[in-house]
Amino acid sequence: MNVENACYFLLALKGGHIAYSSLNKPKKVIPVRNNSCMLLYAGPGDYQVELKNEANDYVVICIAPDLLYPLSQDFPQLTAFMRTSEQDVFSSLESCTMDHKFLYRLQRITQVPPMRAKDFNRHLLYELPDLLSAYKGLLTGKDRHSYDKKLFDNIVLYIQQALDEGRPVSPTTICNQFPLSRKKLERLFIANLSTSPGKYISAAKKLVIAKLLANSSMNLLAIAHMYGYSDVSALNKAYKKQFGITANQYRKLAKTS
C-alpha cells in the first residue's frame, strides 16, 4: 500500500487480527487487537497490512488532516496526537475496546442512506463528529466497557470489606448499595468471572471463614452465626462441600501446620 499524501486512518476491527507496518526504515509494526479501534497516522511512504485471520471483519476510514483540525478543538488527546504524529512517519493513538455507542456511530457512517450515496464526502462530514466523540469517550474511559469494569471492581471490593467485617452481604444488599438491577449484577459477574454473584459470595465467604479458623480462637457457633449459618452443622456441611473437610477439621489442620 502506497500513501502519497499524509493522512489519518480510523480503523475498527470487529473480528480477526490485523497488523499495520511501515516499510520505511526503521520498520515499525502496529498490531490491532480484536474488537478494538485505533487512530493511525501515515506519512507519505509504503506500508503493509497483514491480515492474520481468514475471517476478518474491519472498517477503515481515511481522513485528511485538514478535516480533523476543526474537529480536534474539544478533543485534547487528538490535538496532542496531531501535533506529534506529523513529526513521525507512522504512529497511532492507543487501541480502545469498542462499545455499543461507538459501533452504532460506525454503522451510521458505513450504512449510507440512498439519498447520500452519491455524495459520500458530505455524508462523512455529517457523521464523523459523532463518531470521533464516541472515540473520545473510549480514550477517556467514559465508555460503557470502562464504566462496567470499574463498577464490577467496586462491587468485589464491597463484598470483601463486608465479609472481612462480618456484615451480611447478598445480591440484594449489593443492588441496594450501588444501586443496580439484579439482571445487571448477574451480567457483570458472568462477563468478568463466568459465575453468578451468589456463587462468588459463597466462595469468598468460605475463604474469609478459613482465615478466622486458622488465625483466631472464635468458636464455631459464633462464626456460623456471623456468616449466616443456622448452626455449626450447617457451617460444616457448607464447608465440606467446598473444601472436602469440615470447618472443625480445617481448624485442626491449620493449627498443627
PDB file of C-alpha atoms in Angstrom:
ATOM      1  CA  MET A   1       0.000   0.000   0.000  1.00  0.00           C
ATOM      2  CA  ASN A   2       1.477   3.331  -1.081  1.00  0.00           C
ATOM      3  CA  VAL A   3       0.451   6.553   0.679  1.00  0.00           C
ATOM      4  CA  GLU A   4       1.154   9.628  -1.470  1.00  0.00           C
ATOM      5  CA  ASN A   5      -0.225  12.262   0.915  1.00  0.00           C
ATOM      6  CA  ALA A   6      -0.157  12.170   4.707  1.00  0.00           C
ATOM      7  CA  CYS A   7      -3.450  11.058   6.198  1.00  0.00           C
ATOM      8  CA  TYR A   8      -5.136   9.550   9.241  1.00  0.00           C
ATOM      9  CA  PHE A   9      -6.891   6.193   9.358  1.00  0.00           C
ATOM     10  CA  LEU A  10      -9.600   5.294  11.835  1.00  0.00           C
ATOM     11  CA  LEU A  11      -9.521   1.518  11.996  1.00  0.00           C
ATOM     12  CA  ALA A  12     -12.247  -0.551  13.671  1.00  0.00           C
ATOM     13  CA  LEU A  13     -11.553  -4.283  13.902  1.00  0.00           C
ATOM     14  CA  LYS A  14     -14.713  -6.251  14.689  1.00  0.00           C
ATOM     15  CA  GLY A  15     -13.149  -9.679  14.173  1.00  0.00           C
ATOM     16  CA  GLY A  16      -9.812 -11.232  13.267  1.00  0.00           C
ATOM     17  CA  HIS A  17      -6.277  -9.869  13.673  1.00  0.00           C
ATOM     18  CA  ILE A  18      -4.552  -7.099  11.735  1.00  0.00           C
ATOM     19  CA  ALA A  19      -1.051  -5.623  11.846  1.00  0.00           C
ATOM     20  CA  TYR A  20      -0.031  -2.422  10.052  1.00  0.00           C
ATOM     21  CA  SER A  21       3.652  -1.883   9.344  1.00  0.00           C
ATOM     22  CA  SER A  22       5.721   0.788   7.618  1.00  0.00           C
ATOM     23  CA  LEU A  23       8.246  -0.429   5.073  1.00  0.00           C
ATOM     24  CA  ASN A  24      10.378   2.643   5.658  1.00  0.00           C
ATOM     25  CA  LYS A  25      13.477   2.378   7.798  1.00  0.00           C
ATOM     26  CA  PRO A  26      13.339   1.759  10.681  1.00  0.00           C
ATOM     27  CA  LYS A  27      10.390  -0.566  10.203  1.00  0.00           C
ATOM     28  CA  LYS A  28       7.521  -0.048  12.647  1.00  0.00           C
ATOM     29  CA  VAL A  29       4.673  -2.504  13.285  1.00  0.00           C
ATOM     30  CA  ILE A  30       1.345  -1.578  14.926  1.00  0.00           C
ATOM     31  CA  PRO A  31      -0.902  -4.558  15.804  1.00  0.00           C
ATOM     32  CA  VAL A  32      -4.647  -4.100  16.298  1.00  0.00           C
ATOM     33  CA  ARG A  33      -6.493  -6.468  18.595  1.00  0.00           C
ATOM     34  CA  ASN A  34      -9.948  -7.954  18.118  1.00  0.00           C
ATOM     35  CA  ASN A  35     -12.999  -5.774  18.957  1.00  0.00           C
ATOM     36  CA  SER A  36     -10.933  -2.594  19.136  1.00  0.00           C
ATOM     37  CA  CYS A  37     -10.438   0.665  17.273  1.00  0.00           C
ATOM     38  CA  MET A  38      -7.437   2.896  16.740  1.00  0.00           C
ATOM     39  CA  LEU A  39      -6.497   6.137  15.011  1.00  0.00           C
ATOM     40  CA  LEU A  40      -3.313   5.852  12.938  1.00  0.00           C
ATOM     41  CA  TYR A  41      -1.217   8.455  11.143  1.00  0.00           C
ATOM     42  CA  ALA A  42       0.697   7.566   7.975  1.00  0.00           C
ATOM     43  CA  GLY A  43       3.079   9.961   6.265  1.00  0.00           C
ATOM     44  CA  PRO A  44       3.977   9.536   2.583  1.00  0.00           C
ATOM     45  CA  GLY A  45       5.573   6.132   2.031  1.00  0.00           C
ATOM     46  CA  ASP A  46       4.986   2.410   1.606  1.00  0.00           C
ATOM     47  CA  TYR A  47       3.044   0.346   4.121  1.00  0.00           C
ATOM     48  CA  GLN A  48       1.981  -3.234   4.557  1.00  0.00           C
ATOM     49  CA  VAL A  49      -1.282  -4.546   6.006  1.00  0.00           C
ATOM     50  CA  GLU A  50      -1.148  -8.101   7.326  1.00  0.00           C
ATOM     51  CA  LEU A  51      -4.431  -9.957   7.821  1.00  0.00           C
ATOM     52  CA  LYS A  52      -3.704 -12.810  10.228  1.00  0.00           C
ATOM     53  CA  ASN A  53      -7.092 -14.467  10.021  1.00  0.00           C
ATOM     54  CA  GLU A  54      -9.310 -15.506   7.128  1.00  0.00           C
ATOM     55  CA  ALA A  55     -12.445 -14.262   8.910  1.00  0.00           C
ATOM     56  CA  ASN A  56     -11.509 -10.598   9.264  1.00  0.00           C
ATOM     57  CA  ASP A  57     -14.250  -8.039   9.773  1.00  0.00           C
ATOM     58  CA  TYR A  58     -12.996  -4.459   9.825  1.00  0.00           C
ATOM     59  CA  VAL A  59     -13.702  -0.905   8.706  1.00  0.00           C
ATOM     60  CA  VAL A  60     -11.063   1.625   7.653  1.00  0.00           C
ATOM     61  CA  ILE A  61     -11.963   5.309   7.290  1.00  0.00           C
ATOM     62  CA  CYS A  62      -9.360   7.549   5.664  1.00  0.00           C
ATOM     63  CA  ILE A  63      -9.442  11.126   6.990  1.00  0.00           C
ATOM     64  CA  ALA A  64      -7.466  14.042   5.565  1.00  0.00           C
ATOM     65  CA  PRO A  65      -5.618  16.122   8.207  1.00  0.00           C
ATOM     66  CA  ASP A  66      -7.487  19.273   7.129  1.00  0.00           C
ATOM     67  CA  LEU A  67     -10.750  17.560   8.072  1.00  0.00           C
ATOM     68  CA  LEU A  68      -9.532  16.624  11.543  1.00  0.00           C
ATOM     69  CA  TYR A  69      -8.144  20.008  12.584  1.00  0.00           C
ATOM     70  CA  PRO A  70     -11.531  21.708  13.229  1.00  0.00           C
ATOM     71  CA  LEU A  71     -12.840  18.575  14.984  1.00  0.00           C
ATOM     72  CA  SER A  72      -9.932  18.400  17.418  1.00  0.00           C
ATOM     73  CA  GLN A  73     -10.689  21.641  19.290  1.00  0.00           C
ATOM     74  CA  ASP A  74     -12.583  19.913  22.138  1.00  0.00           C
ATOM     75  CA  PHE A  75     -10.559  16.685  21.936  1.00  0.00           C
ATOM     76  CA  PRO A  76      -7.249  17.202  23.815  1.00  0.00           C
ATOM     77  CA  GLN A  77      -5.908  13.704  23.083  1.00  0.00           C
ATOM     78  CA  LEU A  78      -6.490  14.191  19.357  1.00  0.00           C
ATOM     79  CA  THR A  79      -4.933  17.659  19.396  1.00  0.00           C
ATOM     80  CA  ALA A  80      -1.789  16.346  21.117  1.00  0.00           C
ATOM     81  CA  PHE A  81      -1.624  13.348  18.757  1.00  0.00           C
ATOM     82  CA  MET A  82      -1.874  15.539  15.663  1.00  0.00           C
ATOM     83  CA  ARG A  83       0.918  17.790  16.951  1.00  0.00           C
ATOM     84  CA  THR A  84       3.340  14.916  17.489  1.00  0.00           C
ATOM     85  CA  SER A  85       2.261  12.399  14.828  1.00  0.00           C
ATOM     86  CA  GLU A  86       3.147  14.564  11.866  1.00  0.00           C
ATOM     87  CA  GLN A  87       6.741  14.680  13.094  1.00  0.00           C
ATOM     88  CA  ASP A  88       6.835  10.892  12.666  1.00  0.00           C
ATOM     89  CA  VAL A  89       6.370   8.680   9.636  1.00  0.00           C
ATOM     90  CA  PHE A  90       3.952   6.223  11.215  1.00  0.00           C
ATOM     91  CA  SER A  91       2.235   6.364  14.614  1.00  0.00           C
ATOM     92  CA  SER A  92      -1.042   5.699  16.407  1.00  0.00           C
ATOM     93  CA  LEU A  93      -3.164   6.559  19.399  1.00  0.00           C
ATOM     94  CA  GLU A  94      -3.755   3.780  21.924  1.00  0.00           C
ATOM     95  CA  SER A  95      -6.076   0.942  20.986  1.00  0.00           C
ATOM     96  CA  CYS A  96      -9.537   1.037  22.629  1.00  0.00           C
ATOM     97  CA  THR A  97     -12.183  -1.631  23.130  1.00  0.00           C
ATOM     98  CA  MET A  98     -15.274  -0.639  21.147  1.00  0.00           C
ATOM     99  CA  ASP A  99     -18.561  -0.096  22.970  1.00  0.00           C
ATOM    100  CA  HIS A 100     -22.151  -0.020  21.670  1.00  0.00           C
ATOM    101  CA  LYS A 101     -22.129   3.761  21.178  1.00  0.00           C
ATOM    102  CA  PHE A 102     -19.006   3.677  19.005  1.00  0.00           C
ATOM    103  CA  LEU A 103     -20.313   0.715  16.978  1.00  0.00           C
ATOM    104  CA  TYR A 104     -23.616   2.497  16.418  1.00  0.00           C
ATOM    105  CA  ARG A 105     -21.851   5.626  15.143  1.00  0.00           C
ATOM    106  CA  LEU A 106     -19.607   3.486  12.947  1.00  0.00           C
ATOM    107  CA  GLN A 107     -22.673   1.805  11.478  1.00  0.00           C
ATOM    108  CA  ARG A 108     -24.168   5.223  10.730  1.00  0.00           C
ATOM    109  CA  ILE A 109     -21.146   6.011   8.565  1.00  0.00           C
ATOM    110  CA  THR A 110     -20.824   2.668   6.781  1.00  0.00           C
ATOM    111  CA  GLN A 111     -24.530   2.169   6.052  1.00  0.00           C
ATOM    112  CA  VAL A 112     -25.023   5.139   3.762  1.00  0.00           C
ATOM    113  CA  PRO A 113     -28.648   6.220   3.171  1.00  0.00           C
ATOM    114  CA  PRO A 114     -29.616   6.190  -0.533  1.00  0.00           C
ATOM    115  CA  MET A 115     -30.004   9.987  -0.609  1.00  0.00           C
ATOM    116  CA  ARG A 116     -26.368  10.399   0.498  1.00  0.00           C
ATOM    117  CA  ALA A 117     -24.791   7.598  -1.526  1.00  0.00           C
ATOM    118  CA  LYS A 118     -23.938   9.929  -4.400  1.00  0.00           C
ATOM    119  CA  ASP A 119     -22.024  12.273  -2.125  1.00  0.00           C
ATOM    120  CA  PHE A 120     -20.201  10.167   0.447  1.00  0.00           C
ATOM    121  CA  ASN A 121     -17.893  13.033   1.456  1.00  0.00           C
ATOM    122  CA  ARG A 122     -20.863  15.104   2.600  1.00  0.00           C
ATOM    123  CA  HIS A 123     -22.226  12.078   4.466  1.00  0.00           C
ATOM    124  CA  LEU A 124     -18.840  11.547   6.137  1.00  0.00           C
ATOM    125  CA  LEU A 125     -18.655  15.205   7.188  1.00  0.00           C
ATOM    126  CA  TYR A 126     -22.116  14.905   8.715  1.00  0.00           C
ATOM    127  CA  GLU A 127     -21.469  11.699  10.718  1.00  0.00           C
ATOM    128  CA  LEU A 128     -17.741  11.971  11.550  1.00  0.00           C
ATOM    129  CA  PRO A 129     -18.052  14.400  14.521  1.00  0.00           C
ATOM    130  CA  ASP A 130     -20.329  11.985  16.390  1.00  0.00           C
ATOM    131  CA  LEU A 131     -18.016   9.053  15.653  1.00  0.00           C
ATOM    132  CA  LEU A 132     -14.991  10.967  16.940  1.00  0.00           C
ATOM    133  CA  SER A 133     -16.975  11.978  20.017  1.00  0.00           C
ATOM    134  CA  ALA A 134     -17.641   8.287  20.726  1.00  0.00           C
ATOM    135  CA  TYR A 135     -13.947   7.551  20.172  1.00  0.00           C
ATOM    136  CA  LYS A 136     -13.048  10.332  22.611  1.00  0.00           C
ATOM    137  CA  GLY A 137     -15.252   8.610  25.185  1.00  0.00           C
ATOM    138  CA  LEU A 138     -13.310   5.391  24.696  1.00  0.00           C
ATOM    139  CA  LEU A 139      -9.962   7.142  25.174  1.00  0.00           C
ATOM    140  CA  THR A 140     -11.073   8.984  28.313  1.00  0.00           C
ATOM    141  CA  GLY A 141     -12.610   5.901  29.937  1.00  0.00           C
ATOM    142  CA  LYS A 142     -16.197   7.140  29.693  1.00  0.00           C
ATOM    143  CA  ASP A 143     -17.324   4.245  27.533  1.00  0.00           C
ATOM    144  CA  ARG A 144     -19.690   1.575  28.821  1.00  0.00           C
ATOM    145  CA  HIS A 145     -16.959  -1.083  28.964  1.00  0.00           C
ATOM    146  CA  SER A 146     -14.749   1.003  31.283  1.00  0.00           C
ATOM    147  CA  TYR A 147     -17.723   2.045  33.409  1.00  0.00           C
ATOM    148  CA  ASP A 148     -18.863  -1.556  33.869  1.00  0.00           C
ATOM    149  CA  LYS A 149     -15.344  -2.739  34.758  1.00  0.00           C
ATOM    150  CA  LYS A 150     -14.986  -0.032  37.400  1.00  0.00           C
ATOM    151  CA  LEU A 151     -18.444  -0.839  38.775  1.00  0.00           C
ATOM    152  CA  PHE A 152     -17.585  -4.539  38.974  1.00  0.00           C
ATOM    153  CA  ASP A 153     -14.292  -3.835  40.769  1.00  0.00           C
ATOM    154  CA  ASN A 154     -16.131  -1.664  43.306  1.00  0.00           C
ATOM    155  CA  ILE A 155     -18.700  -4.406  43.909  1.00  0.00           C
ATOM    156  CA  VAL A 156     -15.985  -7.016  44.528  1.00  0.00           C
ATOM    157  CA  LEU A 157     -14.279  -4.627  46.952  1.00  0.00           C
ATOM    158  CA  TYR A 158     -17.591  -4.024  48.744  1.00  0.00           C
ATOM    159  CA  ILE A 159     -18.155  -7.781  49.098  1.00  0.00           C
ATOM    160  CA  GLN A 160     -14.683  -8.351  50.513  1.00  0.00           C
ATOM    161  CA  GLN A 161     -14.960  -5.489  53.007  1.00  0.00           C
ATOM    162  CA  ALA A 162     -18.393  -6.656  54.179  1.00  0.00           C
ATOM    163  CA  LEU A 163     -17.155 -10.225  54.691  1.00  0.00           C
ATOM    164  CA  ASP A 164     -13.989  -9.089  56.489  1.00  0.00           C
ATOM    165  CA  GLU A 165     -16.129  -7.030  58.881  1.00  0.00           C
ATOM    166  CA  GLY A 166     -18.684  -9.793  59.409  1.00  0.00           C
ATOM    167  CA  ARG A 167     -21.512  -7.812  57.789  1.00  0.00           C
ATOM    168  CA  PRO A 168     -24.251  -9.570  55.782  1.00  0.00           C
ATOM    169  CA  VAL A 169     -23.819  -9.328  52.019  1.00  0.00           C
ATOM    170  CA  SER A 170     -26.002 -10.761  49.272  1.00  0.00           C
ATOM    171  CA  PRO A 171     -27.074  -9.885  45.716  1.00  0.00           C
ATOM    172  CA  THR A 172     -29.973  -7.945  47.249  1.00  0.00           C
ATOM    173  CA  THR A 173     -27.750  -5.822  49.523  1.00  0.00           C
ATOM    174  CA  ILE A 174     -25.403  -5.158  46.572  1.00  0.00           C
ATOM    175  CA  CYS A 175     -28.269  -3.987  44.349  1.00  0.00           C
ATOM    176  CA  ASN A 176     -29.482  -1.676  47.120  1.00  0.00           C
ATOM    177  CA  GLN A 177     -25.998  -0.305  47.790  1.00  0.00           C
ATOM    178  CA  PHE A 178     -24.956   0.749  44.279  1.00  0.00           C
ATOM    179  CA  PRO A 179     -27.890   0.678  43.023  1.00  0.00           C
ATOM    180  CA  LEU A 180     -28.378  -1.575  40.010  1.00  0.00           C
ATOM    181  CA  SER A 181     -30.792  -4.241  38.852  1.00  0.00           C
ATOM    182  CA  ARG A 182     -30.355  -7.907  39.698  1.00  0.00           C
ATOM    183  CA  LYS A 183     -30.147  -8.671  35.969  1.00  0.00           C
ATOM    184  CA  LYS A 184     -27.309  -6.146  35.526  1.00  0.00           C
ATOM    185  CA  LEU A 185     -25.471  -7.614  38.539  1.00  0.00           C
ATOM    186  CA  GLU A 186     -25.743 -11.112  37.085  1.00  0.00           C
ATOM    187  CA  ARG A 187     -24.395  -9.896  33.720  1.00  0.00           C
ATOM    188  CA  LEU A 188     -21.394  -8.219  35.375  1.00  0.00           C
ATOM    189  CA  PHE A 189     -20.340 -11.402  37.170  1.00  0.00           C
ATOM    190  CA  ILE A 190     -20.893 -13.633  34.147  1.00  0.00           C
ATOM    191  CA  ALA A 191     -18.862 -11.259  31.930  1.00  0.00           C
ATOM    192  CA  ASN A 192     -15.951 -10.919  34.385  1.00  0.00           C
ATOM    193  CA  LEU A 193     -15.808 -14.242  36.266  1.00  0.00           C
ATOM    194  CA  SER A 194     -18.183 -16.606  34.416  1.00  0.00           C
ATOM    195  CA  THR A 195     -20.110 -17.216  37.634  1.00  0.00           C
ATOM    196  CA  SER A 196     -23.120 -15.803  39.461  1.00  0.00           C
ATOM    197  CA  PRO A 197     -22.820 -13.211  42.257  1.00  0.00           C
ATOM    198  CA  GLY A 198     -24.371 -15.673  44.722  1.00  0.00           C
ATOM    199  CA  LYS A 199     -21.767 -18.350  43.993  1.00  0.00           C
ATOM    200  CA  TYR A 200     -18.954 -15.804  44.184  1.00  0.00           C
ATOM    201  CA  ILE A 201     -20.137 -14.523  47.576  1.00  0.00           C
ATOM    202  CA  SER A 202     -20.472 -18.085  48.880  1.00  0.00           C
ATOM    203  CA  ALA A 203     -16.917 -18.995  47.830  1.00  0.00           C
ATOM    204  CA  ALA A 204     -15.463 -15.701  49.123  1.00  0.00           C
ATOM    205  CA  LYS A 205     -17.282 -16.176  52.434  1.00  0.00           C
ATOM    206  CA  LYS A 206     -15.683 -19.587  52.976  1.00  0.00           C
ATOM    207  CA  LEU A 207     -12.223 -18.158  52.297  1.00  0.00           C
ATOM    208  CA  VAL A 208     -12.780 -15.479  54.945  1.00  0.00           C
ATOM    209  CA  ILE A 209     -14.013 -18.144  57.361  1.00  0.00           C
ATOM    210  CA  ALA A 210     -10.851 -20.141  56.628  1.00  0.00           C
ATOM    211  CA  LYS A 211      -8.748 -17.198  57.831  1.00  0.00           C
ATOM    212  CA  LEU A 212     -10.809 -16.970  61.025  1.00  0.00           C
ATOM    213  CA  LEU A 213     -10.467 -20.695  61.671  1.00  0.00           C
ATOM    214  CA  ALA A 214      -6.704 -20.569  61.212  1.00  0.00           C
ATOM    215  CA  ASN A 215      -5.926 -17.268  62.932  1.00  0.00           C
ATOM    216  CA  SER A 216      -8.496 -16.828  65.717  1.00  0.00           C
ATOM    217  CA  SER A 217      -9.937 -18.736  68.664  1.00  0.00           C
ATOM    218  CA  MET A 218     -13.546 -17.702  67.922  1.00  0.00           C
ATOM    219  CA  ASN A 219     -15.841 -20.667  68.494  1.00  0.00           C
ATOM    220  CA  LEU A 220     -17.544 -22.314  65.528  1.00  0.00           C
ATOM    221  CA  LEU A 221     -21.073 -21.342  66.571  1.00  0.00           C
ATOM    222  CA  ALA A 222     -20.155 -17.644  66.678  1.00  0.00           C
ATOM    223  CA  ILE A 223     -18.522 -17.922  63.229  1.00  0.00           C
ATOM    224  CA  ALA A 224     -21.559 -19.768  61.885  1.00  0.00           C
ATOM    225  CA  HIS A 225     -23.984 -17.082  63.112  1.00  0.00           C
ATOM    226  CA  MET A 226     -21.720 -14.251  61.888  1.00  0.00           C
ATOM    227  CA  TYR A 227     -21.838 -15.581  58.336  1.00  0.00           C
ATOM    228  CA  GLY A 228     -25.475 -16.564  58.134  1.00  0.00           C
ATOM    229  CA  TYR A 229     -25.390 -20.286  59.031  1.00  0.00           C
ATOM    230  CA  SER A 230     -28.037 -21.544  61.457  1.00  0.00           C
ATOM    231  CA  ASP A 231     -25.627 -23.698  63.469  1.00  0.00           C
ATOM    232  CA  VAL A 232     -22.260 -25.465  63.403  1.00  0.00           C
ATOM    233  CA  SER A 233     -23.724 -28.408  61.476  1.00  0.00           C
ATOM    234  CA  ALA A 234     -24.820 -26.117  58.618  1.00  0.00           C
ATOM    235  CA  LEU A 235     -21.388 -24.464  58.589  1.00  0.00           C
ATOM    236  CA  ASN A 236     -19.614 -27.825  58.479  1.00  0.00           C
ATOM    237  CA  LYS A 237     -21.868 -29.060  55.683  1.00  0.00           C
ATOM    238  CA  ALA A 238     -21.226 -25.970  53.528  1.00  0.00           C
ATOM    239  CA  TYR A 239     -17.502 -26.067  54.271  1.00  0.00           C
ATOM    240  CA  LYS A 240     -17.178 -29.744  53.406  1.00  0.00           C
ATOM    241  CA  LYS A 241     -18.969 -29.186  50.103  1.00  0.00           C
ATOM    242  CA  GLN A 242     -16.413 -26.500  49.191  1.00  0.00           C
ATOM    243  CA  PHE A 243     -13.178 -27.990  50.575  1.00  0.00           C
ATOM    244  CA  GLY A 244     -13.859 -31.677  51.234  1.00  0.00           C
ATOM    245  CA  ILE A 245     -13.423 -31.342  55.011  1.00  0.00           C
ATOM    246  CA  THR A 246     -15.494 -29.773  57.802  1.00  0.00           C
ATOM    247  CA  ALA A 247     -14.704 -26.388  59.338  1.00  0.00           C
ATOM    248  CA  ASN A 248     -13.610 -28.097  62.558  1.00  0.00           C
ATOM    249  CA  GLN A 249     -11.252 -30.429  60.657  1.00  0.00           C
ATOM    250  CA  TYR A 250      -9.806 -27.471  58.788  1.00  0.00           C
ATOM    251  CA  ARG A 251      -9.118 -25.626  62.047  1.00  0.00           C
ATOM    252  CA  LYS A 252      -7.281 -28.641  63.482  1.00  0.00           C
ATOM    253  CA  LEU A 253      -5.156 -28.951  60.333  1.00  0.00           C
ATOM    254  CA  ALA A 254      -4.393 -25.215  60.278  1.00  0.00           C
ATOM    255  CA  LYS A 255      -3.354 -25.193  63.955  1.00  0.00           C
ATOM    256  CA  THR A 256      -0.993 -28.148  63.537  1.00  0.00           C
ATOM    257  CA  SER A 257       0.651 -26.969  60.313  1.00  0.00           C
TER     258      SER A 257
END
